Coordinates of C-alpha atoms and ligand atoms in Angstrom, one line a residue:
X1 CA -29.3 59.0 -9.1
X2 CA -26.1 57.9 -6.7
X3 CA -23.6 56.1 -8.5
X4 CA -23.5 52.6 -7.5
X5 CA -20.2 51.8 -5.4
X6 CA -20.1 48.0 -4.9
X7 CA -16.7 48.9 -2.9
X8 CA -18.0 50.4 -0.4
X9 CA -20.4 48.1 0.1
X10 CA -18.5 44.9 0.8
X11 CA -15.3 46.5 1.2
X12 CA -13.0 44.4 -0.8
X13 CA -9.6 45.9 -0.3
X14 CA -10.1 45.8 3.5
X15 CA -10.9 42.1 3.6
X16 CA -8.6 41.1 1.6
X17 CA -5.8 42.6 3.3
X18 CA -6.8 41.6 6.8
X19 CA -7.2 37.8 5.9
X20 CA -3.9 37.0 6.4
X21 CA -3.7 38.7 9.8
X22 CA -7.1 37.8 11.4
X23 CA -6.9 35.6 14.1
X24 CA -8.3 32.0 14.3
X25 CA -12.0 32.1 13.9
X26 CA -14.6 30.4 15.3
X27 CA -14.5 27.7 12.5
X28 CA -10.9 27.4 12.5
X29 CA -10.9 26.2 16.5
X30 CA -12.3 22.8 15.3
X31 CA -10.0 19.7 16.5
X32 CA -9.5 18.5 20.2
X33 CA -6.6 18.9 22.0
X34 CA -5.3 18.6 25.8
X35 CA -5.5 22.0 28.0
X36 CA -4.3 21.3 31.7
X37 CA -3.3 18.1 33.2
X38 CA -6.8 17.1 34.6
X39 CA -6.9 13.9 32.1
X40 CA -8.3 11.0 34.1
X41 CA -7.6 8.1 31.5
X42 CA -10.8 7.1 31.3
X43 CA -10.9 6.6 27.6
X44 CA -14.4 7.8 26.5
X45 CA -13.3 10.7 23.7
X46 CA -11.5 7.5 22.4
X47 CA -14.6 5.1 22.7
X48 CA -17.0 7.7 21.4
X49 CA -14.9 9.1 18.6
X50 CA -16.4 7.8 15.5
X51 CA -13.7 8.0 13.2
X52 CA -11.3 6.5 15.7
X53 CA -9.4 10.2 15.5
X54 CA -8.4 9.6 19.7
X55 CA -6.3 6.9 20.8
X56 CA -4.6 5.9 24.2
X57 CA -0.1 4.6 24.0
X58 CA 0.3 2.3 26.7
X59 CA 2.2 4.9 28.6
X60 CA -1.1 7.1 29.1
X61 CA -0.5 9.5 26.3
X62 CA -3.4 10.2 24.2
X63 CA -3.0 10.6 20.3
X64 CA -5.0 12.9 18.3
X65 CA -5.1 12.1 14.7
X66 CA -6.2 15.4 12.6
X67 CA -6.4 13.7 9.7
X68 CA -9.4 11.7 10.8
X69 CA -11.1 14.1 13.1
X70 CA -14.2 15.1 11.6
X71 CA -14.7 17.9 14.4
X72 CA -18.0 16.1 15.5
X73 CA -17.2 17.1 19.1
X74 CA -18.8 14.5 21.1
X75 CA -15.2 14.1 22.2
X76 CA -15.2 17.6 24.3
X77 CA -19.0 17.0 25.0
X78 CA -18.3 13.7 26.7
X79 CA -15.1 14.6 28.8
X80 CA -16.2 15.2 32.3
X81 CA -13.1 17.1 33.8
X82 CA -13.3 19.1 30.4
X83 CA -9.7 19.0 29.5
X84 CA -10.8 18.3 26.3
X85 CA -11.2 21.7 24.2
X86 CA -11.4 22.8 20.7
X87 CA -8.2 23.9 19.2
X88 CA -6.8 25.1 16.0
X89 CA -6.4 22.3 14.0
X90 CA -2.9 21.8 11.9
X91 CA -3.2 23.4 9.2
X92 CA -1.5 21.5 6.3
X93 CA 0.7 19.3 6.0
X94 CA 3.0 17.1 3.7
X95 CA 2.7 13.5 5.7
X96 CA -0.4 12.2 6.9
X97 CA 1.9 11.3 10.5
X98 CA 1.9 15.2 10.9
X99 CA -1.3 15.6 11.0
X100 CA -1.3 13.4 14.6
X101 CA 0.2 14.7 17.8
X102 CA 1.1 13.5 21.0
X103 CA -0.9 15.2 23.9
X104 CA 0.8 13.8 27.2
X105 CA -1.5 14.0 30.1
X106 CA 1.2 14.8 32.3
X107 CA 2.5 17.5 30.9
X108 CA -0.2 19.4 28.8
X109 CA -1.8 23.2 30.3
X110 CA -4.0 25.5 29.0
X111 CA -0.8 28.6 28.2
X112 CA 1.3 26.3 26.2
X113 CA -1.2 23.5 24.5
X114 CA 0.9 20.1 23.6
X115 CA 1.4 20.2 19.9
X116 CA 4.1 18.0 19.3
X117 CA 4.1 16.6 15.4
X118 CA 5.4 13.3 16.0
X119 CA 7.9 13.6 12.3
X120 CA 9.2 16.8 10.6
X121 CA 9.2 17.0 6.8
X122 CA 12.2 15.1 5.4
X123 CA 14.2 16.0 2.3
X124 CA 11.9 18.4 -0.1
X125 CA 12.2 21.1 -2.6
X126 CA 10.2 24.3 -2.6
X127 CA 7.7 24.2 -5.4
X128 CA 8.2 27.9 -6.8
X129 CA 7.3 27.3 -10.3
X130 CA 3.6 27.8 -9.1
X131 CA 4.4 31.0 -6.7
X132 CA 2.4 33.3 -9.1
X133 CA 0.5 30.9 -11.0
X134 CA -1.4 28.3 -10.2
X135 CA -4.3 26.2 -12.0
X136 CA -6.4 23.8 -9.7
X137 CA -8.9 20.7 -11.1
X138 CA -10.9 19.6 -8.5
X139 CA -11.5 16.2 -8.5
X140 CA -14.6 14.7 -6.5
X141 CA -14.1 10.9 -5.3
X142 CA -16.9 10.7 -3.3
X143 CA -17.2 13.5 -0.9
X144 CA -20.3 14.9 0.6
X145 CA -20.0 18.3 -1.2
X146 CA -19.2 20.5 2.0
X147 CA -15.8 20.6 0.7
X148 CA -16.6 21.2 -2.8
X149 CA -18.2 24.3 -1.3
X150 CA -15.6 25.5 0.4
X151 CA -13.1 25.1 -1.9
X152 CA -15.2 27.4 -4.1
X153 CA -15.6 29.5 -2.0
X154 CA -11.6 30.4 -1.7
X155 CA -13.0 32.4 -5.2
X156 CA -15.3 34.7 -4.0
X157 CA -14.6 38.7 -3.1
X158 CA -13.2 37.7 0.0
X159 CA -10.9 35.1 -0.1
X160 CA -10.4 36.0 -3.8
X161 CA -7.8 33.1 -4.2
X162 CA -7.2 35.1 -7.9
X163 CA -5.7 37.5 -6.3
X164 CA -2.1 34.7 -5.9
X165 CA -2.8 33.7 -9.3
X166 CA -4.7 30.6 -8.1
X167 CA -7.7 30.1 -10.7
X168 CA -9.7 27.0 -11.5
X169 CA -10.1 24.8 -14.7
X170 CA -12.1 22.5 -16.1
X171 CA -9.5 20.3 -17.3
X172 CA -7.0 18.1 -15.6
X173 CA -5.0 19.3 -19.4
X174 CA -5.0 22.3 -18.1
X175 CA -4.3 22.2 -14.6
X176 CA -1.1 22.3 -12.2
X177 CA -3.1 21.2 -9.2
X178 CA -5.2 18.3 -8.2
X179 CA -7.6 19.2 -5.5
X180 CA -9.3 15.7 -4.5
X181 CA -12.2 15.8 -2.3
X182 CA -14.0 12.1 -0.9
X183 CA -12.4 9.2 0.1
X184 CA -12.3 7.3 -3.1
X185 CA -15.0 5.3 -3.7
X186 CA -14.2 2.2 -5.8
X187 CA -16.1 3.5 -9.0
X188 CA -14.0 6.6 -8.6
X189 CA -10.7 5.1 -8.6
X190 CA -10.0 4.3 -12.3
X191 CA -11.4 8.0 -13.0
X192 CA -9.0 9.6 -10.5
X193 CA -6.3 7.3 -11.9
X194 CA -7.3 8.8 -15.3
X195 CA -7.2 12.5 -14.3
X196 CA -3.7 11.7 -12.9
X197 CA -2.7 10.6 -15.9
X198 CA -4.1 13.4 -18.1
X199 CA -2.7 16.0 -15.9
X200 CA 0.8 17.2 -17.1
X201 CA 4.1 16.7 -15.0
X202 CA 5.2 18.9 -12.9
X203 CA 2.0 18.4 -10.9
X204 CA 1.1 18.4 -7.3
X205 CA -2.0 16.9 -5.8
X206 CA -3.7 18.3 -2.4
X207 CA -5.9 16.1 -0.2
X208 CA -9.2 18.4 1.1
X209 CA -11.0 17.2 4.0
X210 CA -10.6 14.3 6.6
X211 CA -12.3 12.0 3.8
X212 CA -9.0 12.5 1.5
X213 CA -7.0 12.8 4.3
X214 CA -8.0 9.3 6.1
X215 CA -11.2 8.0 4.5
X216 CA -13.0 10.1 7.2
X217 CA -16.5 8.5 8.3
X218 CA -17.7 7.0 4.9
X219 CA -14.2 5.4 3.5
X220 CA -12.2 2.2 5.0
X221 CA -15.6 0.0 3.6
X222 CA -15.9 -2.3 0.6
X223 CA -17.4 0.5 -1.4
X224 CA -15.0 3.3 -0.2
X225 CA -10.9 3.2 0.4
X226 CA -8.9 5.2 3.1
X227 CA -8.4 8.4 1.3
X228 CA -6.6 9.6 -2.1
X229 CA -3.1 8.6 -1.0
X230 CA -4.3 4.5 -1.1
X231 CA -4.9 5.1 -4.6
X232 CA -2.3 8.7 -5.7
X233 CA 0.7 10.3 -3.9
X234 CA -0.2 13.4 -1.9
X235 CA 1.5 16.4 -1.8
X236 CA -0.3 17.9 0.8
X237 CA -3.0 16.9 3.4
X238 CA -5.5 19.7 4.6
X239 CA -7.4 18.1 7.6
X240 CA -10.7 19.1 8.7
X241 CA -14.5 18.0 7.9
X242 CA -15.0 20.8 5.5
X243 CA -11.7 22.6 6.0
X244 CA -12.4 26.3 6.1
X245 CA -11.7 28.4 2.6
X246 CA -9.0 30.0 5.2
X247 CA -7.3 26.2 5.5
X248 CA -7.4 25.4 2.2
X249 CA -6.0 28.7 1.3
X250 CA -3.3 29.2 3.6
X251 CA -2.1 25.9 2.9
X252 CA -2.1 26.8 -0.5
X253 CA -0.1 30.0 0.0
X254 CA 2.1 28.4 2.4
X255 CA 2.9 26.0 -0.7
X256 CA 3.5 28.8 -3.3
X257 CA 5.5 31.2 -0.6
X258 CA 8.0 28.0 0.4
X259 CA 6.9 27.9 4.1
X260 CA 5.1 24.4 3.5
X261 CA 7.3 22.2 1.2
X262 CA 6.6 19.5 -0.3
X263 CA 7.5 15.6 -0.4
X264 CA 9.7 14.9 -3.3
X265 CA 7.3 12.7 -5.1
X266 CA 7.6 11.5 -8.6
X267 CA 4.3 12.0 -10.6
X268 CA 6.2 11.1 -13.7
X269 CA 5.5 7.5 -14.3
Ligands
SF4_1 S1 -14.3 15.8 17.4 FE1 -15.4 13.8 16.8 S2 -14.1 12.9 15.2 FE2 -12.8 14.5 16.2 S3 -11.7 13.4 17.7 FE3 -13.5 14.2 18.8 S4 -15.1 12.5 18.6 FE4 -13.4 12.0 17.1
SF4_2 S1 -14.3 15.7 4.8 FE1 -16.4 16.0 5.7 S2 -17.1 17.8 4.5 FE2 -15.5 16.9 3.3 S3 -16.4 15.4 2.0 FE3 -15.8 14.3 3.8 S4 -17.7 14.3 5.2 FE4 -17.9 15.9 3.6

């Protein structure tokens, strides 16, 4: 009988080493932006969105927030001169004001889309005590599970987030990182507060998903707050409604490899 060769089956080594140099896929193309100057001002992506992700400056300028996008698309369904397209989202970022851009009307085309952060990271330090090691407690406030699932799936073969050292715990004792899914809901507040505390300085906490980033569709309600930074300090913000296992990743390795730094927060007290 053939000897069983699981790697050439899945291939791991090949996936593993394109990841990093694949371009967007499908699922990263998930937040609306401005491509060509066609914009009529006729507000309706702003009046349909349901997160209120789209808003109009008085000068005409629309203002995406990614934070709050959950990539419903009725936005780019709705425009009529289609202008409205799906886009890479950002990424990850250290200030929720990052995550929303400016998309002038005047201005924007298709070749050169108008991503314009609206603030640059202040001051910060690079976190490199976690560059080869890093142990994440994932901490669900409320979410709907689609991030839970892809923030496990940053484990399997293909991601194979233990390849950077990146492994996950069961204990906020034991863990470097906070990963904190849901918007907070007001029975989960004391517990997250509680899992801050038990977690051991230095620390770093990572909002996943639009519903830690901004509340998303089920937060900003008597039962549920605007995210994890009403309650915690955030280190980072990964947009999207679920972010991909590439997002989440990426961001993470952007962290450990000094290309995304971090606010200089103090997690101390
Ligand atoms: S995709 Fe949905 S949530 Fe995002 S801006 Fe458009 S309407 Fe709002
Ligand atoms: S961000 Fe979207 S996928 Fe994640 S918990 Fe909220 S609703 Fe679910």
């Amino acid at each position: 009988m053939r000897k069983f060769r699981c790697k050439r089956i899945c291939r791991p080594k090949v996936t593993i080493k394109d990841l990093d140099r694949r371009p967007p896929s499908y699922a990263d193309r998930w937040a609306p932006m401005l491509a060509g100057n066609g914009c009529s001002g006729c507000m309706a992506c702003a009046e349909v969105c349901p997160t209120g992700a789209i808003a109009f400056n008085n000068s005409g300028q629309i203002l995406f927030k990614h934070d709050a996008c959950i990539a419903c698309r009725a936005c780019t369904d709705l425009c009529e001169p289609g202008v409205l397209i799906l886009g890479p989202g950002i990424g990850g970022a250290v200030t929720r004001s990052e995550l929303s851009y400016v998309g002038s009307t005047d201005k924007a085309s298709a070749d050169e889309p108008a991503i314009r952060p609206l603030k640059t990271p202040g001051p910060s330090k690079t976190i490199k005590i976690f560059a080869k090691s890093m142990h994440v407690r994932e901490v669900d406030c409320g979410s709907c599970n689609a991030c839970e699932l892809e923030i496990a799936a940053i484990s399997n073969p293909v991601y194979d987030a233990e390849r950077f050292g990146i492994s996950f715990v069961a204990s906020p004792r034991h863990a470097d990182v906070l990963f904190v899914t849901g918007s907070v809901t007001r029975q989960m507040e004391l517990a997250l507060n509680k899992t801050m505390a038990a977690t051991p300085s230095p620390k770093l906490v990572v909002a996943v998903g639009a519903c830690a980033c901004s509340g998303g569709l089920f937060g900003n309600t008597q039962f549920a707050g605007a995210g994890v930074d009403a309650s915690i300090k955030v280190d980072i913000y990964i947009p999207g409604c679920p972010p991909s296992p590439r997002a989440i990743l990426s961001s993470i390795r952007g962290l450990q490899r000094g290309t995304i730094t971090r606010s200089e927060h103090d997690h101390s007290r």
